[in-house]
Short mmCIF file of C-alpha atoms in Angstrom, two decimals:
data_model
loop_
_atom_site.label_atom_id
_atom_site.label_comp_id
_atom_site.label_asym_id
_atom_site.label_seq_id
_atom_site.Cartn_x
_atom_site.Cartn_y
_atom_site.Cartn_z
CA ASP A 1 12.34 18.12 0.79
CA THR A 2 14.98 17.05 -1.89
CA GLY A 3 12.46 16.11 -4.29
CA VAL A 4 12.18 12.84 -6.30
CA SER A 5 15.50 11.68 -7.84
CA GLN A 6 16.00 9.19 -10.66
CA ASP A 7 19.29 7.46 -11.94
CA PRO A 8 20.59 7.34 -14.57
CA ARG A 9 19.34 10.51 -16.37
CA HIS A 10 20.03 8.66 -19.75
CA LYS A 11 20.65 5.05 -20.79
CA ILE A 12 21.81 3.94 -24.26
CA THR A 13 21.90 0.09 -24.64
CA LYS A 14 22.03 -2.62 -27.19
CA ARG A 15 18.81 -4.51 -27.89
CA GLY A 16 18.65 -7.56 -25.87
CA GLN A 17 20.46 -6.28 -22.87
CA ASN A 18 18.94 -5.70 -19.46
CA VAL A 19 18.68 -2.31 -17.82
CA THR A 20 17.81 -1.17 -14.26
CA PHE A 21 16.72 2.20 -13.28
CA ARG A 22 16.57 3.44 -9.74
CA CYS A 23 14.14 5.96 -7.98
CA ASP A 24 14.29 7.64 -4.74
CA PRO A 25 11.02 9.10 -3.64
CA ILE A 26 10.44 12.06 -1.34
CA SER A 27 11.48 10.62 2.04
CA GLU A 28 7.95 10.84 3.58
CA HIS A 29 5.92 9.52 0.77
CA ASN A 30 4.81 6.18 1.08
CA ARG A 31 3.24 5.89 -2.48
CA LEU A 32 5.53 5.37 -5.32
CA TYR A 33 4.67 5.23 -9.12
CA TRP A 34 6.40 4.44 -12.32
CA TYR A 35 5.19 5.68 -15.60
CA ARG A 36 6.39 5.46 -19.25
CA GLN A 37 6.34 8.39 -21.69
CA THR A 38 6.91 8.28 -25.34
CA LEU A 39 7.26 11.05 -27.79
CA GLY A 40 4.48 13.15 -28.30
CA GLN A 41 2.18 11.31 -25.65
CA GLY A 42 1.35 11.98 -22.06
CA PRO A 43 2.71 9.37 -19.51
CA GLU A 44 1.39 6.11 -19.09
CA PHE A 45 1.19 4.31 -15.91
CA LEU A 46 3.18 1.15 -15.31
CA THR A 47 3.18 0.14 -11.60
CA TYR A 48 2.25 1.50 -8.11
CA PHE A 49 3.73 0.66 -4.64
CA GLN A 50 2.36 1.66 -1.31
CA ASN A 51 5.42 1.05 1.00
CA GLU A 52 6.98 -2.17 -0.15
CA ALA A 53 4.00 -3.66 -1.54
CA GLN A 54 3.30 -3.57 -5.13
CA LEU A 55 -0.42 -2.94 -5.37
CA GLU A 56 -1.29 -2.36 -9.06
CA LYS A 57 0.49 -3.31 -12.46
CA SER A 58 -0.49 -2.07 -15.83
CA ARG A 59 -1.03 -4.39 -18.85
CA LEU A 60 1.82 -2.38 -20.27
CA LEU A 61 4.18 -4.27 -17.74
CA SER A 62 4.95 -7.21 -19.71
CA ASP A 63 6.85 -10.08 -18.14
CA ARG A 64 10.10 -8.65 -19.28
CA PHE A 65 9.66 -5.67 -16.79
CA SER A 66 9.91 -6.07 -12.95
CA ALA A 67 9.72 -3.33 -10.25
CA GLU A 68 10.75 -3.74 -6.72
CA ARG A 69 10.61 -1.52 -3.43
CA PRO A 70 12.37 -3.77 -1.05
CA LYS A 71 12.25 -1.55 2.20
CA GLY A 72 9.59 0.95 1.25
CA SER A 73 12.09 3.53 0.28
CA PHE A 74 13.80 3.49 -3.08
CA SER A 75 12.47 1.52 -6.09
CA THR A 76 14.07 -0.15 -9.13
CA LEU A 77 12.56 -1.06 -12.51
CA GLU A 78 14.39 -3.66 -14.56
CA ILE A 79 13.62 -4.23 -18.04
CA GLN A 80 15.01 -7.65 -19.30
CA ARG A 81 16.00 -8.42 -23.05
CA THR A 82 15.28 -4.96 -24.24
CA GLU A 83 13.41 -4.29 -27.26
CA GLN A 84 13.35 -1.26 -29.61
CA GLY A 85 9.83 -0.50 -28.41
CA ASP A 86 11.22 -0.08 -24.92
CA SER A 87 12.80 3.27 -26.00
CA ALA A 88 10.96 5.96 -23.86
CA MET A 89 11.32 8.32 -21.10
CA TYR A 90 10.64 6.40 -17.65
CA LEU A 91 9.40 8.66 -15.02
CA CYS A 92 9.00 8.02 -11.13
CA ALA A 93 6.63 9.85 -8.88
CA SER A 94 5.68 9.86 -5.48
CA SER A 95 2.90 11.06 -3.10
CA LEU A 96 1.70 11.18 0.48
CA SER A 97 -1.73 10.08 -0.44
CA VAL A 98 -3.97 9.45 -3.40
CA GLU A 99 -5.57 12.99 -3.04
CA GLN A 100 -1.99 14.68 -2.93
CA PRO A 101 -0.28 15.75 -6.00
CA GLN A 102 2.24 13.11 -7.44
CA HIS A 103 5.69 14.81 -7.47
CA PHE A 104 7.98 13.48 -10.47
CA GLY A 105 11.65 12.93 -10.82
CA ASP A 106 13.60 14.22 -13.91
CA GLY A 107 13.02 10.71 -15.45
CA THR A 108 15.34 8.28 -17.25
CA ARG A 109 15.47 8.65 -20.89
CA LEU A 110 16.30 4.94 -22.43
CA SER A 111 17.49 4.70 -25.94
CA ILE A 112 17.75 0.99 -27.54
CA LEU A 113 20.24 0.75 -30.46
CA ALA B 1 -12.51 3.86 -17.40
CA GLN B 2 -11.23 7.36 -17.10
CA LYS B 3 -10.27 9.62 -19.89
CA ILE B 4 -8.76 12.90 -20.45
CA THR B 5 -9.05 14.92 -23.73
CA GLN B 6 -6.84 17.87 -24.72
CA THR B 7 -7.96 19.04 -28.06
CA GLN B 8 -5.21 21.65 -28.43
CA PRO B 9 -2.08 20.13 -29.77
CA GLY B 10 -0.43 23.55 -29.74
CA MET B 11 -1.12 27.15 -28.81
CA PHE B 12 0.70 30.43 -29.31
CA VAL B 13 0.35 33.44 -26.94
CA GLN B 14 1.88 36.67 -26.81
CA GLU B 15 4.02 37.71 -23.72
CA LYS B 16 2.08 39.26 -20.81
CA GLU B 17 -1.37 37.87 -22.38
CA ALA B 18 -3.67 35.37 -20.62
CA VAL B 19 -4.12 31.83 -22.37
CA THR B 20 -6.52 29.11 -21.59
CA LEU B 21 -5.57 25.42 -22.11
CA ASP B 22 -8.57 23.44 -22.62
CA CYS B 23 -9.13 19.76 -20.70
CA THR B 24 -12.40 17.73 -20.63
CA TYR B 25 -12.38 14.46 -18.59
CA ASP B 26 -14.67 11.51 -18.46
CA THR B 27 -15.22 9.40 -15.55
CA SER B 28 -18.09 7.61 -13.67
CA ASP B 29 -16.53 8.13 -10.19
CA PRO B 30 -18.13 10.87 -8.09
CA SER B 31 -15.03 11.73 -6.46
CA TYR B 32 -11.86 12.60 -8.08
CA GLY B 33 -8.91 15.10 -8.46
CA LEU B 34 -7.68 17.09 -11.51
CA PHE B 35 -4.12 18.27 -11.81
CA TRP B 36 -2.49 20.29 -14.27
CA TYR B 37 1.55 19.54 -14.99
CA LYS B 38 3.96 21.55 -16.97
CA GLN B 39 6.91 19.88 -18.76
CA PRO B 40 9.74 21.95 -20.18
CA SER B 41 11.88 20.50 -23.03
CA SER B 42 14.29 19.27 -20.39
CA GLY B 43 11.45 16.60 -19.58
CA GLU B 44 10.86 16.91 -15.79
CA MET B 45 7.09 17.05 -14.68
CA ILE B 46 6.06 20.04 -12.75
CA PHE B 47 3.06 20.05 -10.69
CA LEU B 48 1.06 23.25 -11.16
CA ILE B 49 -2.35 23.03 -9.59
CA TYR B 50 -4.88 20.65 -8.15
CA GLN B 51 -8.89 20.78 -8.01
CA GLY B 52 -10.93 18.24 -6.17
CA SER B 53 -14.20 17.42 -7.57
CA TYR B 54 -15.98 18.60 -4.36
CA ASP B 55 -14.16 21.94 -4.13
CA GLN B 56 -16.56 24.41 -4.40
CA GLN B 57 -14.27 27.24 -5.48
CA ASN B 58 -11.89 27.22 -8.40
CA ALA B 59 -8.27 26.51 -7.59
CA THR B 60 -5.59 29.27 -8.21
CA GLU B 61 -1.90 29.26 -7.72
CA GLY B 62 0.02 32.44 -8.37
CA ARG B 63 -0.67 32.98 -12.29
CA TYR B 64 -2.31 29.79 -12.64
CA SER B 65 -6.17 29.19 -12.15
CA LEU B 66 -8.34 26.31 -12.90
CA ASN B 67 -11.61 27.03 -14.46
CA PHE B 68 -13.68 23.94 -13.15
CA GLN B 69 -17.02 23.19 -14.73
CA LYS B 70 -18.20 20.10 -13.21
CA ALA B 71 -21.57 19.79 -15.23
CA ARG B 72 -19.52 20.05 -18.37
CA LYS B 73 -16.71 17.99 -17.08
CA SER B 74 -14.06 20.42 -17.97
CA ALA B 75 -11.02 21.77 -16.17
CA ASN B 76 -9.29 24.43 -18.21
CA LEU B 77 -6.03 25.91 -17.08
CA VAL B 78 -5.78 29.70 -17.35
CA ILE B 79 -2.11 31.15 -17.26
CA SER B 80 -2.26 35.00 -16.69
CA ALA B 81 0.55 37.37 -17.77
CA SER B 82 2.25 34.87 -19.85
CA GLN B 83 6.11 34.78 -19.60
CA LEU B 84 8.66 33.23 -22.01
CA GLY B 85 9.49 30.72 -19.43
CA ASP B 86 5.99 29.23 -19.72
CA SER B 87 6.67 27.73 -23.24
CA ALA B 88 6.42 23.83 -22.50
CA MET B 89 4.15 20.92 -22.71
CA TYR B 90 1.07 21.40 -20.51
CA PHE B 91 -0.70 18.02 -19.33
CA CYS B 92 -4.16 17.62 -17.67
CA ALA B 93 -4.50 14.49 -15.41
CA MET B 94 -7.02 13.04 -13.11
CA VAL B 95 -7.22 10.37 -10.40
CA PRO B 96 -10.70 8.79 -9.57
CA TYR B 97 -10.67 8.24 -5.64
CA ASN B 98 -13.30 5.54 -5.56
CA SER B 99 -12.62 3.12 -8.22
CA GLY B 100 -9.68 1.63 -6.68
CA ASN B 101 -7.21 2.88 -9.20
CA THR B 102 -4.64 5.31 -7.95
CA PRO B 103 -2.38 6.34 -10.95
CA LEU B 104 -2.76 9.53 -12.68
CA VAL B 105 -4.54 9.29 -16.25
CA PHE B 106 -2.99 11.98 -18.57
CA GLY B 107 -4.17 13.62 -21.64
CA LYS B 108 -1.80 13.92 -24.76
CA GLY B 109 -1.11 17.61 -23.67
CA THR B 110 -0.95 20.87 -25.21
CA ARG B 111 2.37 22.65 -26.48
CA LEU B 112 2.53 26.21 -25.36
CA SER B 113 4.76 28.84 -27.20
CA VAL B 114 4.95 32.21 -25.74
CA ILE B 115 5.97 34.90 -28.21
CA ALA B 116 7.99 37.86 -27.34
#
């Protein structure tokens, strides 16, 4: 059990650029979640995959955001035409089932200049 | 809709003392799970403890215990024998099992500071 890993840990980019984050879940976990956390708040749900199928998307996930999990293993989250308001910590989590705890990665901190 | 309320933005506790972090929740789903996570300043979310809505006994994990009062819809976290390393943000979260929604719903968190 190597835990959930996220890459990169930090990303600084200029407004208007595209960014892509990667998440590698715990290997036997078929459920994968993306959350966003801003300063002083709890994480907010963005989207959820069960295996390769994207089953839920939050209204927070505007059309500039897209997520994939092509082979049911790792996932990517892409933000196009970044805006100042996208600055946040992006957290990935995985779990075996809905009743099991979600285990989080260390997150990717995005800063938009 | 589900909601988690943590009314204590910040708490202080003396080292080796016990501390209770409050959490109340709201859901119409009869079956749900309650979770507590710890987030140190480094940012990672660390799972601490889980309580299922149908569990008869309060959950315990080492120095952590969950005081579950279903009728009051509260799920308070008790940390016994506080240590300096317990200083962190603590988040209460829930998942309703029958509503079709599966992501965690988090509260705003409580910042715990342990004083030597």
